[in-house]
PDB file of N, CA and C in Angstrom:
ATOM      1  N   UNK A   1     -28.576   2.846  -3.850  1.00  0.00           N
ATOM      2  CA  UNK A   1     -27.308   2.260  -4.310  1.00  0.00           C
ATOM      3  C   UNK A   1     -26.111   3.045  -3.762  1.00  0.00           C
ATOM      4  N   UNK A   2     -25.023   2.523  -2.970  1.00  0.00           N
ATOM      5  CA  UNK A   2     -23.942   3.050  -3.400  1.00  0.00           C
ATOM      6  C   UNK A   2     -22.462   3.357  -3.836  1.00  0.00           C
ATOM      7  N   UNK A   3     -21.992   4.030  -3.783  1.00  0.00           N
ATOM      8  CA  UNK A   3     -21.082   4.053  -4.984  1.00  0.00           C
ATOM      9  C   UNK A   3     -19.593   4.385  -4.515  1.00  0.00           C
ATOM     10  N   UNK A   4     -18.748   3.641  -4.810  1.00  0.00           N
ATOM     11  CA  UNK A   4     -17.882   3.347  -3.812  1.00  0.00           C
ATOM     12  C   UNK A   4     -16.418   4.066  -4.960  1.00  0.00           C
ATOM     13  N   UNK A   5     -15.624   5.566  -3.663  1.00  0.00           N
ATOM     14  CA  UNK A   5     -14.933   6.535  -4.341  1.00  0.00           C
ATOM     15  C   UNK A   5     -13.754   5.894  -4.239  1.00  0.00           C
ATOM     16  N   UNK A   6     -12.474   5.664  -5.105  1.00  0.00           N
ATOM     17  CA  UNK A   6     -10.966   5.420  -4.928  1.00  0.00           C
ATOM     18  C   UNK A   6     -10.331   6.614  -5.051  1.00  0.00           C
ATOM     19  N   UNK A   7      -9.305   7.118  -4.162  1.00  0.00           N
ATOM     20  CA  UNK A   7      -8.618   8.122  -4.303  1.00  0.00           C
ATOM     21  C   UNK A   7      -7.178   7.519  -3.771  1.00  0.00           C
ATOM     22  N   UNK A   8      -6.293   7.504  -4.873  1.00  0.00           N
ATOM     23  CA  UNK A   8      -4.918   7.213  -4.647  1.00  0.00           C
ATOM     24  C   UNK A   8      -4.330   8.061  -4.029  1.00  0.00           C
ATOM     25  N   UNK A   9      -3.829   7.831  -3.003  1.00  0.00           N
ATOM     26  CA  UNK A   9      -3.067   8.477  -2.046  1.00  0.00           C
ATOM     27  C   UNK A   9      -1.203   8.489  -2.308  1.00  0.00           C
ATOM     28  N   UNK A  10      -0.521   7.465  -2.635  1.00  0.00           N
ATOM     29  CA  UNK A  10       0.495   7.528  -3.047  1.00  0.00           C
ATOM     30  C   UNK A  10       1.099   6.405  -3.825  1.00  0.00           C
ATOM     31  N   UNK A  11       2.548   6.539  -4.413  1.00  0.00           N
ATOM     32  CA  UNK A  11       3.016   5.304  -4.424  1.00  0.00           C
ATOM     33  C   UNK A  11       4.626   5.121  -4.256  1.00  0.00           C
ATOM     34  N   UNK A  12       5.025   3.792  -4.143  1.00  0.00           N
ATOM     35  CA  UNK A  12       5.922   3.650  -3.286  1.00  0.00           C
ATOM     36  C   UNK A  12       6.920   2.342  -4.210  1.00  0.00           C
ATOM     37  N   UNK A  13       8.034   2.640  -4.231  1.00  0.00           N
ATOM     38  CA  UNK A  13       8.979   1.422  -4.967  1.00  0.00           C
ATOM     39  C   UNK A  13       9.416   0.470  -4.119  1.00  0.00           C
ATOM     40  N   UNK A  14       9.398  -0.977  -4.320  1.00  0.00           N
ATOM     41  CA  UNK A  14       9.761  -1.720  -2.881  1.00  0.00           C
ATOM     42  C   UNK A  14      10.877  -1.795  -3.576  1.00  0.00           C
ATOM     43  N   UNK A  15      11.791  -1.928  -2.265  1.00  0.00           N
ATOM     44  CA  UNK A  15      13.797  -2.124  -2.458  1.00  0.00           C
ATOM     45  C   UNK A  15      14.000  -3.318  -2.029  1.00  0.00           C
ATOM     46  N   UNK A  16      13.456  -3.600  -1.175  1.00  0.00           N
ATOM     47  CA  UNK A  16      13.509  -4.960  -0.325  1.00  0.00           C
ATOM     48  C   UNK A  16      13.085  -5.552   0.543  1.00  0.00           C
ATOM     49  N   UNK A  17      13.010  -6.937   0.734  1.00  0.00           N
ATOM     50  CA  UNK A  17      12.187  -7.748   1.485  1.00  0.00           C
ATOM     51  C   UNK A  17      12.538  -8.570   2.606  1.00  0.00           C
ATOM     52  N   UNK A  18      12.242  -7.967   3.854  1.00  0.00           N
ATOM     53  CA  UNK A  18      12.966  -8.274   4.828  1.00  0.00           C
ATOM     54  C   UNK A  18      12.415  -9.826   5.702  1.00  0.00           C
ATOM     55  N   UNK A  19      11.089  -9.923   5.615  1.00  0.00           N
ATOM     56  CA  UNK A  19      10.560 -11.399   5.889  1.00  0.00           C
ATOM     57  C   UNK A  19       8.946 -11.329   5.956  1.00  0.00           C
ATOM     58  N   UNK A  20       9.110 -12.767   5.174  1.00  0.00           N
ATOM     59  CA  UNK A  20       7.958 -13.104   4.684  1.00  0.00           C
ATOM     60  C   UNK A  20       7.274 -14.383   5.288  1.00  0.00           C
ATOM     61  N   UNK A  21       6.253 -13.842   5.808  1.00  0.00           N
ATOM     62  CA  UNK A  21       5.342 -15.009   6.396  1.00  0.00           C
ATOM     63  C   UNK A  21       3.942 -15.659   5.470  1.00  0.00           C
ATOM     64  N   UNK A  22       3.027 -16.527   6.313  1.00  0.00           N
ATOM     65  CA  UNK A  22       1.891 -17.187   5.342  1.00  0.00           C
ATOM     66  C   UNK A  22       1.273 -16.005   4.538  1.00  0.00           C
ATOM     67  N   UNK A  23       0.337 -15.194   5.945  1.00  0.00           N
ATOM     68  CA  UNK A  23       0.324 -13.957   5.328  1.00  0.00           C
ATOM     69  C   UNK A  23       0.293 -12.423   5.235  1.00  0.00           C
ATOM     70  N   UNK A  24       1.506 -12.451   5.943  1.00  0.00           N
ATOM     71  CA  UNK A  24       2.260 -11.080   5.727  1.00  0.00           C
ATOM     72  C   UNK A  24       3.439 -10.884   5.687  1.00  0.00           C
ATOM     73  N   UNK A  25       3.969  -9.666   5.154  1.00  0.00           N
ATOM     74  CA  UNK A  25       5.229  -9.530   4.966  1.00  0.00           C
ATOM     75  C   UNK A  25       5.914  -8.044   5.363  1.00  0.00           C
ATOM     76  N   UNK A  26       6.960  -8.369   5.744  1.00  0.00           N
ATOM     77  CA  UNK A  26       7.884  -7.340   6.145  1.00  0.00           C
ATOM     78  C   UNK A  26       8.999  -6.952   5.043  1.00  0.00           C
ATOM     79  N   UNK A  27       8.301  -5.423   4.854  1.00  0.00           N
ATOM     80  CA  UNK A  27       8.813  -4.931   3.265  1.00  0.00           C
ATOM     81  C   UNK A  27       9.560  -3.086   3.677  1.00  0.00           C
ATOM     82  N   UNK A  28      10.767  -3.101   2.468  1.00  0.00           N
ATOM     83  CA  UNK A  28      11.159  -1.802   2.400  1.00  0.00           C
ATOM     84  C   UNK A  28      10.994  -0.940   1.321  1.00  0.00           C
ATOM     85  N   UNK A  29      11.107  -0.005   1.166  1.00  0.00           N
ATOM     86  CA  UNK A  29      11.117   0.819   0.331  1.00  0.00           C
ATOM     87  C   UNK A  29      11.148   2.501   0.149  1.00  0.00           C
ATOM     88  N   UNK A  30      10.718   2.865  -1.113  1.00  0.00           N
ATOM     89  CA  UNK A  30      10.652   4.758  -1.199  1.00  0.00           C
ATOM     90  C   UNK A  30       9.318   5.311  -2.372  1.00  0.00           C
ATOM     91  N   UNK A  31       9.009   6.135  -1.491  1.00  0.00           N
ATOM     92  CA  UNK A  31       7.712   6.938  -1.545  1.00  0.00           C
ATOM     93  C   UNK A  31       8.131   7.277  -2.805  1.00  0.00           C
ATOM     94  N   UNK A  32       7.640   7.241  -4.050  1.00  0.00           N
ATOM     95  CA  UNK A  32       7.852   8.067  -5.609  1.00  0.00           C
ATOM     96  C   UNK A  32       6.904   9.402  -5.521  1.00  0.00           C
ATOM     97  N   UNK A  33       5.504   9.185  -5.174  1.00  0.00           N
ATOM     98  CA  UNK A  33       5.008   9.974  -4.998  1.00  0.00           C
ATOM     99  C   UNK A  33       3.736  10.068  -4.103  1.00  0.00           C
ATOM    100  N   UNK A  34       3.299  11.043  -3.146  1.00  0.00           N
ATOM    101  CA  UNK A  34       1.901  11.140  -2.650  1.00  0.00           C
ATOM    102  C   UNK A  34       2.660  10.716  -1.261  1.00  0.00           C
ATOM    103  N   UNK A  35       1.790   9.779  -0.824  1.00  0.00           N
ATOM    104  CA  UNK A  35       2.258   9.494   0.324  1.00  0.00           C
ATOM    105  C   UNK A  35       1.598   8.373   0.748  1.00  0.00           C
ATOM    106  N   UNK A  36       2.359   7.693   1.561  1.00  0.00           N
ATOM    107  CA  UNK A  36       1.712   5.874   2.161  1.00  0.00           C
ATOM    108  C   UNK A  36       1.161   6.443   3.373  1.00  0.00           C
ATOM    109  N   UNK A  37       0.351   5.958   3.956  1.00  0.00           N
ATOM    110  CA  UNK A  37      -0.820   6.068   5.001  1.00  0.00           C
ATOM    111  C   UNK A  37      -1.197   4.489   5.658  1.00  0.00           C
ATOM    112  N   UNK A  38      -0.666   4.494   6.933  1.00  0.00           N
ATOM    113  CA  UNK A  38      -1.012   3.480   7.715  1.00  0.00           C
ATOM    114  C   UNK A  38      -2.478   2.745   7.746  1.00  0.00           C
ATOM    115  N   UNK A  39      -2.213   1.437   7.759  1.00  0.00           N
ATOM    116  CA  UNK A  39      -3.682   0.695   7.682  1.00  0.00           C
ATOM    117  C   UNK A  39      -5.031   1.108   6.454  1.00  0.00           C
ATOM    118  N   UNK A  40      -4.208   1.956   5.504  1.00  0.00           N
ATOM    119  CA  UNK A  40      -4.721   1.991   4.138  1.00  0.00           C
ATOM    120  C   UNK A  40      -4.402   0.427   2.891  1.00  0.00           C
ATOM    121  N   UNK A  41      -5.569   0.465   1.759  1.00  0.00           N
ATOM    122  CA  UNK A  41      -5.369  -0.735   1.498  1.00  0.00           C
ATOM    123  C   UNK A  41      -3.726   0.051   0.258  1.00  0.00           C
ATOM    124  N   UNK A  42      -3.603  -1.090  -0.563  1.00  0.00           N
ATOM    125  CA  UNK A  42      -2.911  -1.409  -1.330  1.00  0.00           C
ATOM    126  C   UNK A  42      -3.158  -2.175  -2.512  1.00  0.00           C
ATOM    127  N   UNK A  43      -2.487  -1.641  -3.692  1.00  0.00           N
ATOM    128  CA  UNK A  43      -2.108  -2.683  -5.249  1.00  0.00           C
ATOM    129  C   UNK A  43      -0.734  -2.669  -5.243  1.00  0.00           C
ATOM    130  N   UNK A  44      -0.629  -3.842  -5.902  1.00  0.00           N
ATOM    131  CA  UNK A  44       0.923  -4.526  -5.690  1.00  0.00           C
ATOM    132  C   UNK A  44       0.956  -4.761  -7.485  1.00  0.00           C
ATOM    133  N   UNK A  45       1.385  -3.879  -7.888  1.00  0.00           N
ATOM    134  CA  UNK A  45       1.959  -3.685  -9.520  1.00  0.00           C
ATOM    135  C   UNK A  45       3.493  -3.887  -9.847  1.00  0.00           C
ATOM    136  N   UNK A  46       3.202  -5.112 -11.184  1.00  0.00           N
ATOM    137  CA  UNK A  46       4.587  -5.785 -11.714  1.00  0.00           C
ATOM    138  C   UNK A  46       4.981  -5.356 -13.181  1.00  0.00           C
ATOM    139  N   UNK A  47       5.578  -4.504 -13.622  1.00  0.00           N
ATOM    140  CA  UNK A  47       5.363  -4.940 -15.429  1.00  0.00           C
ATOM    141  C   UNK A  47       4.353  -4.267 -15.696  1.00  0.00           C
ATOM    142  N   UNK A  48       3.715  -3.338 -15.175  1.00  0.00           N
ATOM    143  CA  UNK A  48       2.188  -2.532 -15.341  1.00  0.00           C
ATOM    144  C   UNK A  48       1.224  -4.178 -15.289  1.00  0.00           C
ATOM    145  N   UNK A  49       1.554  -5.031 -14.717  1.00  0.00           N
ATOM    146  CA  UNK A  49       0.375  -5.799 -14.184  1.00  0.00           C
ATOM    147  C   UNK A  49       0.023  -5.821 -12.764  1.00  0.00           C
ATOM    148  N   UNK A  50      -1.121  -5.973 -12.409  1.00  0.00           N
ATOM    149  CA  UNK A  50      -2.067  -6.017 -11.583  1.00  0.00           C
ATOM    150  C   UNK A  50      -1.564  -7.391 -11.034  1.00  0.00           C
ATOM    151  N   UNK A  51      -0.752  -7.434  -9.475  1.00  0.00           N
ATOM    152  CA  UNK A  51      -0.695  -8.731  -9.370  1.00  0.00           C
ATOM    153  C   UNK A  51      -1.600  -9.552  -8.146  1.00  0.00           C
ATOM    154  N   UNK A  52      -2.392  -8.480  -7.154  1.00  0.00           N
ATOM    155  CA  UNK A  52      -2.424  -8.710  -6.293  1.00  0.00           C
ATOM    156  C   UNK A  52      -3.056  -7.285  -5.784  1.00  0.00           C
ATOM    157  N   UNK A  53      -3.318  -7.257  -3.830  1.00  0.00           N
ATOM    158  CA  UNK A  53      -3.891  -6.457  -3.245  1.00  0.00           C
ATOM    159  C   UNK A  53      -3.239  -6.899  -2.166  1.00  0.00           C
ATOM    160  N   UNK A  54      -3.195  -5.506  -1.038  1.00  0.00           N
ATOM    161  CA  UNK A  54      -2.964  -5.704   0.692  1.00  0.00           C
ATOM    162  C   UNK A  54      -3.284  -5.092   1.361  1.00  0.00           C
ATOM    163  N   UNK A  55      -2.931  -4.682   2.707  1.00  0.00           N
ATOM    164  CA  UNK A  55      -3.285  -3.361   3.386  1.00  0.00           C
ATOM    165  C   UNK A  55      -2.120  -3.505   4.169  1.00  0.00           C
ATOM    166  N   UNK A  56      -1.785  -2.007   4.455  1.00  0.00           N
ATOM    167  CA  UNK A  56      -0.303  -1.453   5.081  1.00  0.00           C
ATOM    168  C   UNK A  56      -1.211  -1.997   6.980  1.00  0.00           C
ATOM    169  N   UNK A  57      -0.309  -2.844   7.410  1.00  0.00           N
ATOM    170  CA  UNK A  57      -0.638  -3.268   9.121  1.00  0.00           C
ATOM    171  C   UNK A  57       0.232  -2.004   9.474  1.00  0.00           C
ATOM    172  N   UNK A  58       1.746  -2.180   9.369  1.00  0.00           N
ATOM    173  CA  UNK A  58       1.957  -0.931  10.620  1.00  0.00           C
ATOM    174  C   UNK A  58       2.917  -0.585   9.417  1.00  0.00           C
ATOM    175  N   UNK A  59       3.707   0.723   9.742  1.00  0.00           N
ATOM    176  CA  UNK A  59       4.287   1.394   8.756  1.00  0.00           C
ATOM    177  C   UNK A  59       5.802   2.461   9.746  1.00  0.00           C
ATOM    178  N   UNK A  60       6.520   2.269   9.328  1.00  0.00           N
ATOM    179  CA  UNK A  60       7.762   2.822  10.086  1.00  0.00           C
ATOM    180  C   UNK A  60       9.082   3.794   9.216  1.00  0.00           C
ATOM    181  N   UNK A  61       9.275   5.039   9.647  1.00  0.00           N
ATOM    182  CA  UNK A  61      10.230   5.300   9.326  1.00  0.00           C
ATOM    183  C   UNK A  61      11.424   5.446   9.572  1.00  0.00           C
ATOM    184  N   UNK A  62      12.466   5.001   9.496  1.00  0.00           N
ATOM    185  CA  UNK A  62      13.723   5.500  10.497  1.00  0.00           C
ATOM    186  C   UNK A  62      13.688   4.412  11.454  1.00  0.00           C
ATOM    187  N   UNK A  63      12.481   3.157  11.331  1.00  0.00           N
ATOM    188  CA  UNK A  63      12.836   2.344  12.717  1.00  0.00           C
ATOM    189  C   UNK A  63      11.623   2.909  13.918  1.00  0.00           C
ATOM    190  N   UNK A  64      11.064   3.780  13.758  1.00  0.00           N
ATOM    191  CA  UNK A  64      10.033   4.929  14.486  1.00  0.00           C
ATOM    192  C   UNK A  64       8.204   4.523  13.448  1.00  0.00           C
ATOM    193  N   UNK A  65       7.577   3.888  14.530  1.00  0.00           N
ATOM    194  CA  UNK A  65       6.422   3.646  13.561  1.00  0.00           C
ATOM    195  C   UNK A  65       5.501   5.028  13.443  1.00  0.00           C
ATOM    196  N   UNK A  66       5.288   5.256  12.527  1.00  0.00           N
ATOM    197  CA  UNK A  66       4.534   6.805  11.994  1.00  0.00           C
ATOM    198  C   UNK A  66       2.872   6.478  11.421  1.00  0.00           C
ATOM    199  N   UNK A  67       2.090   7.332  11.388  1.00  0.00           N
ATOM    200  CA  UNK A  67       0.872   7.420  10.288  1.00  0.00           C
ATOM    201  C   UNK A  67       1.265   7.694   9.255  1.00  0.00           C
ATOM    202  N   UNK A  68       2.051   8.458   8.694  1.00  0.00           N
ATOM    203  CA  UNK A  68       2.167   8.610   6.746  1.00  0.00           C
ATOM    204  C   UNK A  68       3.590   8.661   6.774  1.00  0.00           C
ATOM    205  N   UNK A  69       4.028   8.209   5.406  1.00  0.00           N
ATOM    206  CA  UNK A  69       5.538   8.735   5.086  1.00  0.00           C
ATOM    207  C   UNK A  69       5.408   9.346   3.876  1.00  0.00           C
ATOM    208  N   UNK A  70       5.856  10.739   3.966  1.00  0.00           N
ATOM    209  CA  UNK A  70       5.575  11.445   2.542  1.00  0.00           C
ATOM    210  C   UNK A  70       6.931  11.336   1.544  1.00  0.00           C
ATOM    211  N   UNK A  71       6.375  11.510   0.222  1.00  0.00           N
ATOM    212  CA  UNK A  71       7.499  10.930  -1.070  1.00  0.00           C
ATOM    213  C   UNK A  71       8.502  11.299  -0.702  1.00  0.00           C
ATOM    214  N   UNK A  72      10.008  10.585  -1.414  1.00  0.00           N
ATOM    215  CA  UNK A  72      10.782  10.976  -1.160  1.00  0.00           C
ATOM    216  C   UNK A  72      11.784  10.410   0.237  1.00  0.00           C
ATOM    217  N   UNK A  73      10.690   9.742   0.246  1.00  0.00           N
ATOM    218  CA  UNK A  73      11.607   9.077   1.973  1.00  0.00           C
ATOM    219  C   UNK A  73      11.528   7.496   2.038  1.00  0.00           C
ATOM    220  N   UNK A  74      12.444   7.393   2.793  1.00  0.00           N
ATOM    221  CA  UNK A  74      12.163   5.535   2.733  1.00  0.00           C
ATOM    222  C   UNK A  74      10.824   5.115   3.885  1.00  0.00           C
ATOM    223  N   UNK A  75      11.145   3.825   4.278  1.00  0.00           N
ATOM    224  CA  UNK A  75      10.167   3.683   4.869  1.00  0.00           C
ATOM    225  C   UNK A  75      10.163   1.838   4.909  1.00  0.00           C
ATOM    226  N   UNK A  76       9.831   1.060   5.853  1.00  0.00           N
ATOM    227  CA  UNK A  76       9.289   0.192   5.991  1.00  0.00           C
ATOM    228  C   UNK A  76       7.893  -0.066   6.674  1.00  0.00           C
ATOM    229  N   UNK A  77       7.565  -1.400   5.944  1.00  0.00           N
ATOM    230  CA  UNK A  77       6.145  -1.546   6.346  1.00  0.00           C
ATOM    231  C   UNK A  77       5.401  -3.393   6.680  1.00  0.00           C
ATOM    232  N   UNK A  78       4.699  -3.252   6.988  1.00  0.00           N
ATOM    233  CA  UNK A  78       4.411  -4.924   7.321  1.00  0.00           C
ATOM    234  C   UNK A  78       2.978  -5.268   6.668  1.00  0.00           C
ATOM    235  N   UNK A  79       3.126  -5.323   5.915  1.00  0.00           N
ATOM    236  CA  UNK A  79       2.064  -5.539   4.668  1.00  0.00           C
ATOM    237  C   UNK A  79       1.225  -7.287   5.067  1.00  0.00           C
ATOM    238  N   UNK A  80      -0.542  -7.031   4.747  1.00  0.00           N
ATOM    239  CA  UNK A  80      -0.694  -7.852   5.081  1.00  0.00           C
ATOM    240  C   UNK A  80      -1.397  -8.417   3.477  1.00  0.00           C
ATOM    241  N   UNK A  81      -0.455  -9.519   2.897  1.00  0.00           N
ATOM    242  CA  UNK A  81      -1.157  -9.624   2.031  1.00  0.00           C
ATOM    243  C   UNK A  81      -0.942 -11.588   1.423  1.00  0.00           C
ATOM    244  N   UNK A  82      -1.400 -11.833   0.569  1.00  0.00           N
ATOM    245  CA  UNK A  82      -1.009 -13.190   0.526  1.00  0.00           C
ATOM    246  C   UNK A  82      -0.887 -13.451  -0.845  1.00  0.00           C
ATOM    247  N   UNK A  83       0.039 -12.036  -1.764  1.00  0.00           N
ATOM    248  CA  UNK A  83       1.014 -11.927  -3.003  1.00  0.00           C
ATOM    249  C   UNK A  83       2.305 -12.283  -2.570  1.00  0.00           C
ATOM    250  N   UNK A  84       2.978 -12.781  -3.474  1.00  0.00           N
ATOM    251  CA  UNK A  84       4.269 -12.209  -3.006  1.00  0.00           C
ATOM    252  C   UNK A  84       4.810 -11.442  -3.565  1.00  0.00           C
ATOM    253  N   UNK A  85       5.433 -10.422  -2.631  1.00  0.00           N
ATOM    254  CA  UNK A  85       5.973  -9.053  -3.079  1.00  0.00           C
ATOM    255  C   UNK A  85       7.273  -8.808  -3.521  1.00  0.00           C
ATOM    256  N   UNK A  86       7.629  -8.386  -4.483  1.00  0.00           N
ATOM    257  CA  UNK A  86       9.266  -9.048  -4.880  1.00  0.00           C
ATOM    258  C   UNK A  86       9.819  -7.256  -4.885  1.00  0.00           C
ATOM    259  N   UNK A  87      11.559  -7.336  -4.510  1.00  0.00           N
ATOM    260  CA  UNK A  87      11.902  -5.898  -4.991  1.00  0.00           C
ATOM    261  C   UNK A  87      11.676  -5.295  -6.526  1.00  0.00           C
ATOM    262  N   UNK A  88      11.864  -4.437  -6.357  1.00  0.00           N
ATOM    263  CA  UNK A  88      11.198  -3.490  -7.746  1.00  0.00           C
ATOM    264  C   UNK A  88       9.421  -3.208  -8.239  1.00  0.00           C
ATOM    265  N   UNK A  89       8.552  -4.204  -7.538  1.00  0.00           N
ATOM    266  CA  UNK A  89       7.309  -3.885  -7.285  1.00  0.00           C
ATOM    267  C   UNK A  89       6.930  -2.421  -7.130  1.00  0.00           C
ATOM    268  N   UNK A  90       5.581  -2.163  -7.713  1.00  0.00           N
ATOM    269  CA  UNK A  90       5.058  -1.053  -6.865  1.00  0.00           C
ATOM    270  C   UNK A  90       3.592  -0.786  -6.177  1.00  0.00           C
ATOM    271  N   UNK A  91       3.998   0.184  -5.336  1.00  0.00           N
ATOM    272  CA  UNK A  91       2.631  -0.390  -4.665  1.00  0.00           C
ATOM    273  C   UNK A  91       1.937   0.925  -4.614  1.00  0.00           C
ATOM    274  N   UNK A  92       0.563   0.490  -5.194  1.00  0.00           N
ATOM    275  CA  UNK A  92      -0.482   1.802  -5.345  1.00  0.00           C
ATOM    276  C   UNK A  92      -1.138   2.088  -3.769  1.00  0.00           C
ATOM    277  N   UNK A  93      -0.969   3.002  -2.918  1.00  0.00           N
ATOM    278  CA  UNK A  93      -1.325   3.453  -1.798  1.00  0.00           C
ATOM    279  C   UNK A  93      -3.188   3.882  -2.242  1.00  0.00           C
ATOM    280  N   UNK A  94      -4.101   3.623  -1.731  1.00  0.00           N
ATOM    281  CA  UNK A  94      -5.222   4.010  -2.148  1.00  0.00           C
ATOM    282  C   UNK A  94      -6.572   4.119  -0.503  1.00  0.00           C
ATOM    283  N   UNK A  95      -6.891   4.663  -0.618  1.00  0.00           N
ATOM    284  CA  UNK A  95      -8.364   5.501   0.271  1.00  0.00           C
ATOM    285  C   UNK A  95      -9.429   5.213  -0.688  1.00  0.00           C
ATOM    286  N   UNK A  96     -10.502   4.196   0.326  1.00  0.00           N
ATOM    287  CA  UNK A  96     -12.201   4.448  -0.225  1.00  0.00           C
ATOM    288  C   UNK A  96     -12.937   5.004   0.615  1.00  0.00           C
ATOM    289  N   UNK A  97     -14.175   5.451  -0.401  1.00  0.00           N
ATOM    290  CA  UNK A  97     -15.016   6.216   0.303  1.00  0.00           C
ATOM    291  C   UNK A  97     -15.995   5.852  -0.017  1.00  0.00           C
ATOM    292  N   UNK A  98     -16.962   5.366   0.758  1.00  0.00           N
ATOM    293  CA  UNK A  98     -18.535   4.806   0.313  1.00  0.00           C
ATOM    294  C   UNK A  98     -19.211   5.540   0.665  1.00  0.00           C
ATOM    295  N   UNK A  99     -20.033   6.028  -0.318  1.00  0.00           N
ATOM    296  CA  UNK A  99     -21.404   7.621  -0.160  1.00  0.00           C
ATOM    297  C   UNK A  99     -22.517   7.028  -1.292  1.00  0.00           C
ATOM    298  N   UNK A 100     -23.178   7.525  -0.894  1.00  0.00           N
ATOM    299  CA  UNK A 100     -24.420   7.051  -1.711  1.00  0.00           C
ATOM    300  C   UNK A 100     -24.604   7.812  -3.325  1.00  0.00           C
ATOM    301  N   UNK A 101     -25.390   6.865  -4.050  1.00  0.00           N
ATOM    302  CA  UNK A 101     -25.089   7.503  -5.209  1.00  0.00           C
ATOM    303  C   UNK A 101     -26.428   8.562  -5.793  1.00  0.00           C
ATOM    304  N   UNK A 102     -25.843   9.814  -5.896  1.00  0.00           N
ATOM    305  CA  UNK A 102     -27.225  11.263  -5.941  1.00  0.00           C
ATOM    306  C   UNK A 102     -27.720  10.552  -7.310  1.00  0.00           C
ATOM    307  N   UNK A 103     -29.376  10.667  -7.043  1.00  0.00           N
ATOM    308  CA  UNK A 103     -29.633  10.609  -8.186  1.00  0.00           C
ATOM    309  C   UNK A 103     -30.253  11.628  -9.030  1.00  0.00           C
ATOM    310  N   UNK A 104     -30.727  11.093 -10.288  1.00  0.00           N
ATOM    311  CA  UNK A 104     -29.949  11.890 -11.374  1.00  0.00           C
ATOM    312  C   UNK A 104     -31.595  13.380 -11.520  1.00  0.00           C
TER     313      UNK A 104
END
């Protein structure tokens, strides 16, 4: 069997939404904490509800596309997801890891 690890990597406040297609979208925002990581997946949280899922396609800071943007900084990104993402959202940055499960 195995057993599949989540480790949240960061999260991020969206400010705004720059364009939205079938399904993806071109989104802004700022790192609260941890850090966003390119082509990592995503939760898209409203109201402490669960609204949805994505994964970061490309990720840019300054206009300059990067691998991570650490908290504290803005950042845009092109999210591929088929929620729609509204400002004030937040989005749970998250890493899996599939390893087998030791047994006991």
């Amino acid at each position: 069997p195995l057993d599949v690890v989540r480790t949240v990597l960061g999260r991020a406040k969206i400010k705004a939404i720059f364009r939205t297609e079938k399904e993806s979208m071109i989104i802004g925002g700022e790192v609260l904490e941890g850090k966003l990581v390119e082509k990592k997946k995503f939760e898209i949280w409203r109201d402490k509800q669960l609204l949805g899922d994505g994964k970061i396609d490309e990720l840019q800071q300054n206009k300059v596309e990067v691998n991570e943007v650490l908290g504290g900084s803005e950042f845009g990104i092109k999210a591929l997801t088929k929620t729609l993402i509204q400002a004030g959202d937040i989005l749970s940055v998250y890493d899996e890891t599939v390893r087998k499960k030791e047994a006991l």
